[in-house]
PDB file of C-alpha atoms and ligand atoms in Angstrom:
ATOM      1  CA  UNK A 123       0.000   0.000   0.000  1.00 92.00           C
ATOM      2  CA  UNK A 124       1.207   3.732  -0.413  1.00 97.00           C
ATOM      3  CA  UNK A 125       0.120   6.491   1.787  1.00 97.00           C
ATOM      4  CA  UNK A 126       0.762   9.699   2.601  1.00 98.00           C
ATOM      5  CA  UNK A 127       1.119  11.105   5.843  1.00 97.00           C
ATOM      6  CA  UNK A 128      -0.198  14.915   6.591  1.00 98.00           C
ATOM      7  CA  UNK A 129      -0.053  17.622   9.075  1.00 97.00           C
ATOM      8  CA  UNK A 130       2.000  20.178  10.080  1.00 97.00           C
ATOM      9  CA  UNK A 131       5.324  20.452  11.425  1.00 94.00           C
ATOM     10  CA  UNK A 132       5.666  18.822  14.716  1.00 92.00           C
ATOM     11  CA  UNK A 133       2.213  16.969  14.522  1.00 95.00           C
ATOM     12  CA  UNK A 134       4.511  13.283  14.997  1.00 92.00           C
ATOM     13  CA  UNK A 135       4.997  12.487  11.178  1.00 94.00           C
ATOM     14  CA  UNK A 136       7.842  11.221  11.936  1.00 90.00           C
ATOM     15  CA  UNK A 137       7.332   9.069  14.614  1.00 89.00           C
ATOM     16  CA  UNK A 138       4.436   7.398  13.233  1.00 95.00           C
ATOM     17  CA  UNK A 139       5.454   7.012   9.877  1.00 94.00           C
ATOM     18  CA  UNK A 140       8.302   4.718  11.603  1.00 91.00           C
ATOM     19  CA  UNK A 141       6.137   3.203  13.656  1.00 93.00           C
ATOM     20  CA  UNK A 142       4.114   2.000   9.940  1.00 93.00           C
ATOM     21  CA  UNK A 143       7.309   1.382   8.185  1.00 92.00           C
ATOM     22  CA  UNK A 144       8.244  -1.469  10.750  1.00 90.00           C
ATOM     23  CA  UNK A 145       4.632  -2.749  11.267  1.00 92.00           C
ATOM     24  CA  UNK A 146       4.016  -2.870   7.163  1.00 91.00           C
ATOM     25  CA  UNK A 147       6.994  -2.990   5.856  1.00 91.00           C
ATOM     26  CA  UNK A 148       6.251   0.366   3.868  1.00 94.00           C
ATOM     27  CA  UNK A 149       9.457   2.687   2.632  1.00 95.00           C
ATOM     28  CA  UNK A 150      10.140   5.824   4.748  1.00 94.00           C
ATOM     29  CA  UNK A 151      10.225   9.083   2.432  1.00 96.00           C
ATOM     30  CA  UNK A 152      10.798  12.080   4.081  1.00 95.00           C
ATOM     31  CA  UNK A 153      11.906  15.132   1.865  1.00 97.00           C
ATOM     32  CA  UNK A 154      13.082  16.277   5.259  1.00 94.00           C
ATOM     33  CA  UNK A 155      15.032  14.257   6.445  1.00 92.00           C
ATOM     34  CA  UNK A 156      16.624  13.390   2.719  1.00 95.00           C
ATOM     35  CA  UNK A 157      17.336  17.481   2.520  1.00 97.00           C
ATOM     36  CA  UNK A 158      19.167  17.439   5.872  1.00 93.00           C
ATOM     37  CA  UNK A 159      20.817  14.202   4.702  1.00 94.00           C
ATOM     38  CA  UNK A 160      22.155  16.179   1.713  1.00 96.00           C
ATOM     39  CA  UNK A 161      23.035  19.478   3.680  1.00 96.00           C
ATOM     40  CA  UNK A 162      24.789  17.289   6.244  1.00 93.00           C
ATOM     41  CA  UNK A 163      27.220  15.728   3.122  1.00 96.00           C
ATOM     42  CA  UNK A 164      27.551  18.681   1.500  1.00 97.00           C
ATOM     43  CA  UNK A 165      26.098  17.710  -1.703  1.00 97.00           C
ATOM     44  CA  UNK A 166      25.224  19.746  -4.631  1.00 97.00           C
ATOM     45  CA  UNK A 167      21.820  19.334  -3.749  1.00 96.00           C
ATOM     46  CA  UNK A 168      22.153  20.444   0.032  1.00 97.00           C
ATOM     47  CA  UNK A 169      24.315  23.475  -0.975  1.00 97.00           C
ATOM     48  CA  UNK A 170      21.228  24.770  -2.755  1.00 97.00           C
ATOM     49  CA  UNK A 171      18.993  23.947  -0.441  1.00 97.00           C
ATOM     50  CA  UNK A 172      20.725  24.512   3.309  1.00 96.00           C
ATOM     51  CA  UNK A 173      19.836  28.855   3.611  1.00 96.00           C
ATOM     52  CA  UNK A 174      16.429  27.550   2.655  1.00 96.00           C
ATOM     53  CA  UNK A 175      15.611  24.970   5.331  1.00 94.00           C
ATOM     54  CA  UNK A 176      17.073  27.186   7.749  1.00 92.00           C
ATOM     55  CA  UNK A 177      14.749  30.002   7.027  1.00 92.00           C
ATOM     56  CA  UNK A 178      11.542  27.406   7.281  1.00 91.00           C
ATOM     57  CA  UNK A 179      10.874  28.524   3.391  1.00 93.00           C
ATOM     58  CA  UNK A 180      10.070  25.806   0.731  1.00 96.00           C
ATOM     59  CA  UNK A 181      12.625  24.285  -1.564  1.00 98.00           C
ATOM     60  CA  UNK A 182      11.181  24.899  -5.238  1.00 98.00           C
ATOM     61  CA  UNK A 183       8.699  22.341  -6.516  1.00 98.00           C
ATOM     62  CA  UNK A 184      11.268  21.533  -9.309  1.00 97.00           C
ATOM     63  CA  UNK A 185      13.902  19.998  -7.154  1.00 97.00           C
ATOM     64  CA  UNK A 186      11.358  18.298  -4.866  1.00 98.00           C
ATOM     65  CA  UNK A 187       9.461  16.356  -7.494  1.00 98.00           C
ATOM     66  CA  UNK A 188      13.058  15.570  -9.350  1.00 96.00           C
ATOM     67  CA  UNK A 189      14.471  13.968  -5.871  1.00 96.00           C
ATOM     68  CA  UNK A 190      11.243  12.174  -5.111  1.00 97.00           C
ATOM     69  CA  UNK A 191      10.787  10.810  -8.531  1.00 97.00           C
ATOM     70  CA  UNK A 192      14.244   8.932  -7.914  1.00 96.00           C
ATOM     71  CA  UNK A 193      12.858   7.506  -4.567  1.00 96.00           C
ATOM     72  CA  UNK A 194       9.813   5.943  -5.690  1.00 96.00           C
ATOM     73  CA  UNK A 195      11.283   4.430  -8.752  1.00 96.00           C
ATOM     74  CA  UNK A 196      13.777   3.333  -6.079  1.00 95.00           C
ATOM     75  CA  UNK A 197      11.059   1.770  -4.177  1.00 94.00           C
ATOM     76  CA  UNK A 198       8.929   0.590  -6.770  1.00 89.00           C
ATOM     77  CA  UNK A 199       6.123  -1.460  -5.661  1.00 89.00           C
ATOM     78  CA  UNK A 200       6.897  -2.317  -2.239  1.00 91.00           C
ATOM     79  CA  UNK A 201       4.560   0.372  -0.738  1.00 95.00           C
ATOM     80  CA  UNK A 202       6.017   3.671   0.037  1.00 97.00           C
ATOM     81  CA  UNK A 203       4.486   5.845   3.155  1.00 96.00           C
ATOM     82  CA  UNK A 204       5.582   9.762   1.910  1.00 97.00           C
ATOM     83  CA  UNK A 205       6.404  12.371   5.093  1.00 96.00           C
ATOM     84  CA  UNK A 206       6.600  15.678   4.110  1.00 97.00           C
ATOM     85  CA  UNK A 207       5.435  15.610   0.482  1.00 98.00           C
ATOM     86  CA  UNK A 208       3.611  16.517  -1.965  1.00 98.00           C
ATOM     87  CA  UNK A 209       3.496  20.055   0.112  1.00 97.00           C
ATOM     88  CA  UNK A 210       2.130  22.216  -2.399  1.00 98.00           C
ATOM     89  CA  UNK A 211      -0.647  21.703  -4.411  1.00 98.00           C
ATOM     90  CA  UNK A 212       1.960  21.879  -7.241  1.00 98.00           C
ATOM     91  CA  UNK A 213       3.822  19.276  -5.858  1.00 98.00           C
ATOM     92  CA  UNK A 214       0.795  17.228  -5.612  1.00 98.00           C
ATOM     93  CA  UNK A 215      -0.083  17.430  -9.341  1.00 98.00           C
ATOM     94  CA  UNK A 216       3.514  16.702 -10.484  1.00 98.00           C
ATOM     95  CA  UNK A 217       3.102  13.919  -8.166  1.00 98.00           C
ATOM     96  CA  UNK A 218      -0.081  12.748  -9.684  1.00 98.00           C
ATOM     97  CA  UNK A 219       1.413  12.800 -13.090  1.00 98.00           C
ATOM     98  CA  UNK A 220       4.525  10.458 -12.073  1.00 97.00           C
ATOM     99  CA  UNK A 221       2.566   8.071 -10.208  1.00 97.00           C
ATOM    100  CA  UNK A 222      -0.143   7.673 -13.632  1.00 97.00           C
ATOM    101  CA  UNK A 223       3.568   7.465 -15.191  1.00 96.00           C
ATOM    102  CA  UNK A 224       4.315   4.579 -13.084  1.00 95.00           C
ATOM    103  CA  UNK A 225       1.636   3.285 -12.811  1.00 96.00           C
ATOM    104  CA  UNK A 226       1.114   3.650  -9.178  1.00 96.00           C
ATOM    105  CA  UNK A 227      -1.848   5.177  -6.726  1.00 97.00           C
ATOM    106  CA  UNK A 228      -2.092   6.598  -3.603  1.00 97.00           C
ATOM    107  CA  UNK A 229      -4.070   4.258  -1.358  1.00 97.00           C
ATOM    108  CA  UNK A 230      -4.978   6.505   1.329  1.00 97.00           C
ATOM    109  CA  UNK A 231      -3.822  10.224   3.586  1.00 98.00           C
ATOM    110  CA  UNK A 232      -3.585  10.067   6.503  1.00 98.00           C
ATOM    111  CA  UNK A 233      -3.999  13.469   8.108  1.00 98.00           C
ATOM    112  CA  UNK A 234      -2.517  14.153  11.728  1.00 98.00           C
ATOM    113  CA  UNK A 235      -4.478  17.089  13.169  1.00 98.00           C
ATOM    114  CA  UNK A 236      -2.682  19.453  15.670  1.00 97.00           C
ATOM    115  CA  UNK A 237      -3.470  22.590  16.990  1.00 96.00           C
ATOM    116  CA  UNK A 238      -1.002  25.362  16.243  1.00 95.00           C
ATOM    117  CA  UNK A 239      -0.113  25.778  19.808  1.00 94.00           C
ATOM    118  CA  UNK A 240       0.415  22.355  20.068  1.00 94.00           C
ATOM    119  CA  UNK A 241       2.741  22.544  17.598  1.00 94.00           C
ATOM    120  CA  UNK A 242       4.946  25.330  18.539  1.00 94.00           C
ATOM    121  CA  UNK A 243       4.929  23.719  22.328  1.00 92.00           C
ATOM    122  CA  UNK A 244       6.443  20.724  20.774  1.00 92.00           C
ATOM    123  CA  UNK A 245       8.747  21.584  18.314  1.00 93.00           C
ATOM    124  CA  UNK A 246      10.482  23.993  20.740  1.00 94.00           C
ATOM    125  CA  UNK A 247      11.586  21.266  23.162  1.00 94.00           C
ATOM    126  CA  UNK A 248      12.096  18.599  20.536  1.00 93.00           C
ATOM    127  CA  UNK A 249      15.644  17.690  20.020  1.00 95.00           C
ATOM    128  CA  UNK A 250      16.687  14.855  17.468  1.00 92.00           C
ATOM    129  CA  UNK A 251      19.472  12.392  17.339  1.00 94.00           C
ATOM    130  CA  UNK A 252      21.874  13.002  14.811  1.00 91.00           C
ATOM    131  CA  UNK A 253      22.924   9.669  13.964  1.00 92.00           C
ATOM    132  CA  UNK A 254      19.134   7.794  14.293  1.00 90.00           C
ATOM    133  CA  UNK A 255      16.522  10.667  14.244  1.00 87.00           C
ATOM    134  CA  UNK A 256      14.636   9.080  17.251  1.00 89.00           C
ATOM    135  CA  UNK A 257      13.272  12.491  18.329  1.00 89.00           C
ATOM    136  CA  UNK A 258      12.853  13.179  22.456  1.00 92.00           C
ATOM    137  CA  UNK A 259      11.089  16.104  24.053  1.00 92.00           C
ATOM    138  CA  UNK A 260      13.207  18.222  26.845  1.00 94.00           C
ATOM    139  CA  UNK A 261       9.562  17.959  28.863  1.00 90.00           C
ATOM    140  CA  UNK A 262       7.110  15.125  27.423  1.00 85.00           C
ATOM    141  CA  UNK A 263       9.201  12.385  26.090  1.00 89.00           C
ATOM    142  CA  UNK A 264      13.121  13.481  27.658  1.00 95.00           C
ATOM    143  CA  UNK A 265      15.894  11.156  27.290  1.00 97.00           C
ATOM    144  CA  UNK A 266      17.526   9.068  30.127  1.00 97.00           C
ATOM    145  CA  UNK A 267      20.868  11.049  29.869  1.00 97.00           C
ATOM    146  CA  UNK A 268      20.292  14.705  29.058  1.00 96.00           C
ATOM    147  CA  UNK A 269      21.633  15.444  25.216  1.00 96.00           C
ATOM    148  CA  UNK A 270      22.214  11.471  24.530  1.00 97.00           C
ATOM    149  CA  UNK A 271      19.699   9.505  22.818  1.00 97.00           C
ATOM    150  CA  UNK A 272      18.598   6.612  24.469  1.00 96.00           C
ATOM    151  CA  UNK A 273      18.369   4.281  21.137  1.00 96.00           C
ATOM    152  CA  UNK A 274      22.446   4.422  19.892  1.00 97.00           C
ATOM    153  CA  UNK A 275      24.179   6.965  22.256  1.00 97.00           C
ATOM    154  CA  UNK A 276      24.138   9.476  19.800  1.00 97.00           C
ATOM    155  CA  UNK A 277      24.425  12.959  19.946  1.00 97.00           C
ATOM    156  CA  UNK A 278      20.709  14.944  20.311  1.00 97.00           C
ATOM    157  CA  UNK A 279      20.363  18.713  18.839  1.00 95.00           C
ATOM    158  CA  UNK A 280      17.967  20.817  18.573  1.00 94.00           C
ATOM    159  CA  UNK A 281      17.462  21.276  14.326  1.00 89.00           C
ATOM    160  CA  UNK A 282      17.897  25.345  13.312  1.00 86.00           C
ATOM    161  CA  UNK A 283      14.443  25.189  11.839  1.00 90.00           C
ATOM    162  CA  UNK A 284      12.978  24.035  15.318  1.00 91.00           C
ATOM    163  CA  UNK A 285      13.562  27.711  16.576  1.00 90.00           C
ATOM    164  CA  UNK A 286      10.463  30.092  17.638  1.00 87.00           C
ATOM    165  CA  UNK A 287      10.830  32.582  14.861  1.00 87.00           C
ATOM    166  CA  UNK A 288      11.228  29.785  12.315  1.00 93.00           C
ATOM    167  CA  UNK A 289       8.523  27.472  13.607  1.00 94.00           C
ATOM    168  CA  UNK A 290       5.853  30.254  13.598  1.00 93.00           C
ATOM    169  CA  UNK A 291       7.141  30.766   9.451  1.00 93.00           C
ATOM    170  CA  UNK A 292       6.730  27.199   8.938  1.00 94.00           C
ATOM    171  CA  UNK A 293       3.328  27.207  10.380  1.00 95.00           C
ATOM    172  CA  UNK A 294       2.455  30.132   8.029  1.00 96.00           C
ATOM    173  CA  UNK A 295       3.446  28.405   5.211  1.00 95.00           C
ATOM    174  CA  UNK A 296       1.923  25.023   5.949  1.00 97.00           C
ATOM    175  CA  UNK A 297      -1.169  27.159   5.969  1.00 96.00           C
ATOM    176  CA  UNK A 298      -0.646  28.958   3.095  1.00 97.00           C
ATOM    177  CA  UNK A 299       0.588  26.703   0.956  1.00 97.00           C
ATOM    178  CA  UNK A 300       0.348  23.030   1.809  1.00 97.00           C
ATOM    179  CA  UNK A 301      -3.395  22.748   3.436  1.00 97.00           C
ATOM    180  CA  UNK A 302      -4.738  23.246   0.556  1.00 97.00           C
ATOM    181  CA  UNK A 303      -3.295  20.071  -0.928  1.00 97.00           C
ATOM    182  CA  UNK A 304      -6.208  18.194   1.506  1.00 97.00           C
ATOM    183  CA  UNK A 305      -8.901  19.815  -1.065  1.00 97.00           C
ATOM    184  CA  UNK A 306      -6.670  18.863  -4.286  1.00 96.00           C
ATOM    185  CA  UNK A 307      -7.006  15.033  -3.272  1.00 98.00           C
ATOM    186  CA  UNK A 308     -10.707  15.099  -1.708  1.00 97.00           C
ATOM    187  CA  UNK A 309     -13.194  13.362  -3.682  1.00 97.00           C
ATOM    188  CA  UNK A 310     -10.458  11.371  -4.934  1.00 97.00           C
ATOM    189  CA  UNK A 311      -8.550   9.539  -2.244  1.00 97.00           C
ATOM    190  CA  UNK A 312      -9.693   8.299   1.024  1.00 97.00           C
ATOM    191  CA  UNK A 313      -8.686  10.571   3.714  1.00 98.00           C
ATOM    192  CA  UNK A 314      -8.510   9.676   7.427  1.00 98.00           C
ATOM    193  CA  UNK A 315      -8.182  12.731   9.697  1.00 97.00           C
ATOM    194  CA  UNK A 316      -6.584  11.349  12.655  1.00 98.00           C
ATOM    195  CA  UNK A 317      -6.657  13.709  16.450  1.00 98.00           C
ATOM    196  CA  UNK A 318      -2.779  13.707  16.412  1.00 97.00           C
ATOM    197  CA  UNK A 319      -2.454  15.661  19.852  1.00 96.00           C
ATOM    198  CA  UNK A 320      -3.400  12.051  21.566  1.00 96.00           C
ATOM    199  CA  UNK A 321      -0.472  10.216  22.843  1.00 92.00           C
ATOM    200  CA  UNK A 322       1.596   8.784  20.710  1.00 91.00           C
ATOM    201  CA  UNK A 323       0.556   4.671  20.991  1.00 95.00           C
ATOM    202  CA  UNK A 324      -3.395   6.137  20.908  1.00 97.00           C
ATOM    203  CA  UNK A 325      -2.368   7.820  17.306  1.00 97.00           C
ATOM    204  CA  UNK A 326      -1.039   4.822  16.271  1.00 97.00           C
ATOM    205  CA  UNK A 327      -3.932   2.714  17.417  1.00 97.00           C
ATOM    206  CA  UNK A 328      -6.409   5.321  15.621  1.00 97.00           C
ATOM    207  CA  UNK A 329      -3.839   4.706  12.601  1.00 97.00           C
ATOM    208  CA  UNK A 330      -4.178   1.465  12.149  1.00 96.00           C
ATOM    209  CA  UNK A 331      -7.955   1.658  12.733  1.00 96.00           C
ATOM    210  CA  UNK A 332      -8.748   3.250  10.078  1.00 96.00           C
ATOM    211  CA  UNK A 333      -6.340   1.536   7.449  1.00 94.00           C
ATOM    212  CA  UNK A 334      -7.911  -1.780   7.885  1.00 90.00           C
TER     213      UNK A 334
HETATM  214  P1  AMP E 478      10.367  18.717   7.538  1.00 53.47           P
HETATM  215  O1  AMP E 478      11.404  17.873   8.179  1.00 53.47           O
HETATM  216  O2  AMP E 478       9.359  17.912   6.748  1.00 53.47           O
HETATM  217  O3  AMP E 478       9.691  19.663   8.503  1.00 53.47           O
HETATM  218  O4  AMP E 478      11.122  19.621   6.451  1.00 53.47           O
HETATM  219  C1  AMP E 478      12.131  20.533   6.830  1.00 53.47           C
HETATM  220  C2  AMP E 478      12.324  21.579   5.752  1.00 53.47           C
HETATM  221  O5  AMP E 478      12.728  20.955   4.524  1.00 53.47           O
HETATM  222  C3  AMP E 478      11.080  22.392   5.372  1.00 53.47           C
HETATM  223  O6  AMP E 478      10.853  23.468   6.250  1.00 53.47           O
HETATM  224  C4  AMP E 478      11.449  22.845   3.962  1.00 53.47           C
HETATM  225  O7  AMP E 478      12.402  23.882   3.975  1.00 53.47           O
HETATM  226  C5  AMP E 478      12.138  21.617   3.401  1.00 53.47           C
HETATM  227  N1  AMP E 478      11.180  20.677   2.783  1.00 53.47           N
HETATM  228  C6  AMP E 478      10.859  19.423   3.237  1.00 53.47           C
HETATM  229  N2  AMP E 478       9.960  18.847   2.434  1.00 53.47           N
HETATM  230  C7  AMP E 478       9.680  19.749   1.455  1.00 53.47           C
HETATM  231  C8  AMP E 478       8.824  19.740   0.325  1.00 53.47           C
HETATM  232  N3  AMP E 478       8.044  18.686   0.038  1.00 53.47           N
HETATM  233  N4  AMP E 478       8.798  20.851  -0.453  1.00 53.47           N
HETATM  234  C9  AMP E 478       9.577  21.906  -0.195  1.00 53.47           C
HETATM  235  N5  AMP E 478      10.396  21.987   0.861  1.00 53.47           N
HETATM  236  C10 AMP E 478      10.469  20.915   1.678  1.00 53.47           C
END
């Protein structure tokens, strides 16, 4: 099956869409986590794209659909669970046209529904590991040792885009600009609007509720 995973920043993306990967054997894409990937190794790709995911700003459409082309060609028809993408309603209709390419369908959204100040509660205290990307929480969900993560001892950091100014921007434009994907696919996908501001096993539960 391939699904995509929505809600903004902070609403547990993440975290759940590992939580499906292991349970259905689904691929992980995150254009996140594959853009700080290439910032991290100094790539071509992450030289272009590092002053913009430190502002909160999009990466153009262009570059987005290019890298996530190569991933679900990559993938091909093992089931592929996207984080993170399509996140503007041009991004879903170049999406759209590679998946008819491919001959592939998205089998269902999966929307995570947090409150904004929800959000900015959360991603202000999150800090991630740098070597696994389990993500803690200084307050709800803090690690055993303070700045270690508890999975592989690796270093956790706050990410520059988790700052106050930066999170409020990225808020904005998941408003602006990504919501309205949600009306682009309605009508034509099944969409399950999940409370994501339950704890994390009761999302999960509510998750796999309504995929069955
Ligand atoms: P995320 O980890 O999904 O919150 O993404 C972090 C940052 O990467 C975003 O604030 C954007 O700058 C960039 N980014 C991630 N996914 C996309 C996308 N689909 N389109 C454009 N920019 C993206």
């Amino acid at each position: 099956m391939n699904l995509i995973l929505f809600g903004p920043p902070g609403s547990g993306k993440g975290t759940q869409a590992e939580r499906l990967r292991e349970k259905r054997g689904l691929r992980h894409l995150s254009t996140g986590d594959l853009l700080r990937e290439a910032v991290a190794k100094g790539t071509d790709l992450g030289r272009k794209v590092k002053d913009i995911l430190a502002s909160g700003a999009l990466v153009s459409d262009d570059i987005i659909l290019a890298l996530m082309r190569e991933e679900i060609v990559r993938v091909g028809k093992q089931g592929w669970l996207l984080d993170g993408f399509p996140r503007t309603v041009g991004q879903a209709a170049g999406l759209d046209a590679q998946l008819v390419e491919l001959d592939q369908k998205i089998g269902a959204i999966v929307v995570l529904n947090v409150r904004r100040e929800a959000v900015v509660e959360r991603l202000s205290g999150r800090r991630t590991c740098t070597q696994c990307k389990t993500v803690f929480h200084v307050k709800i969900n803090p690690p055993r040792v303070d700045g270690i993560c508890d999975r592989c001892g690796g270093t956790l950091v706050q990410r520059e885009d988790d700052r106050p100014a930066t999170i409020e921007k990225r808020l904005d434009v998941y408003e602006a600009q990504t919501q309205p994907i949600l009306a682009h696919y309605r009508g034509k996908v099944a969409i399950h609007e999940v409370n994501g501001e339950l704890p994390v096993d009761e999302v999960t539960r509510f998750i796999e509720l309504v995929l069955q």
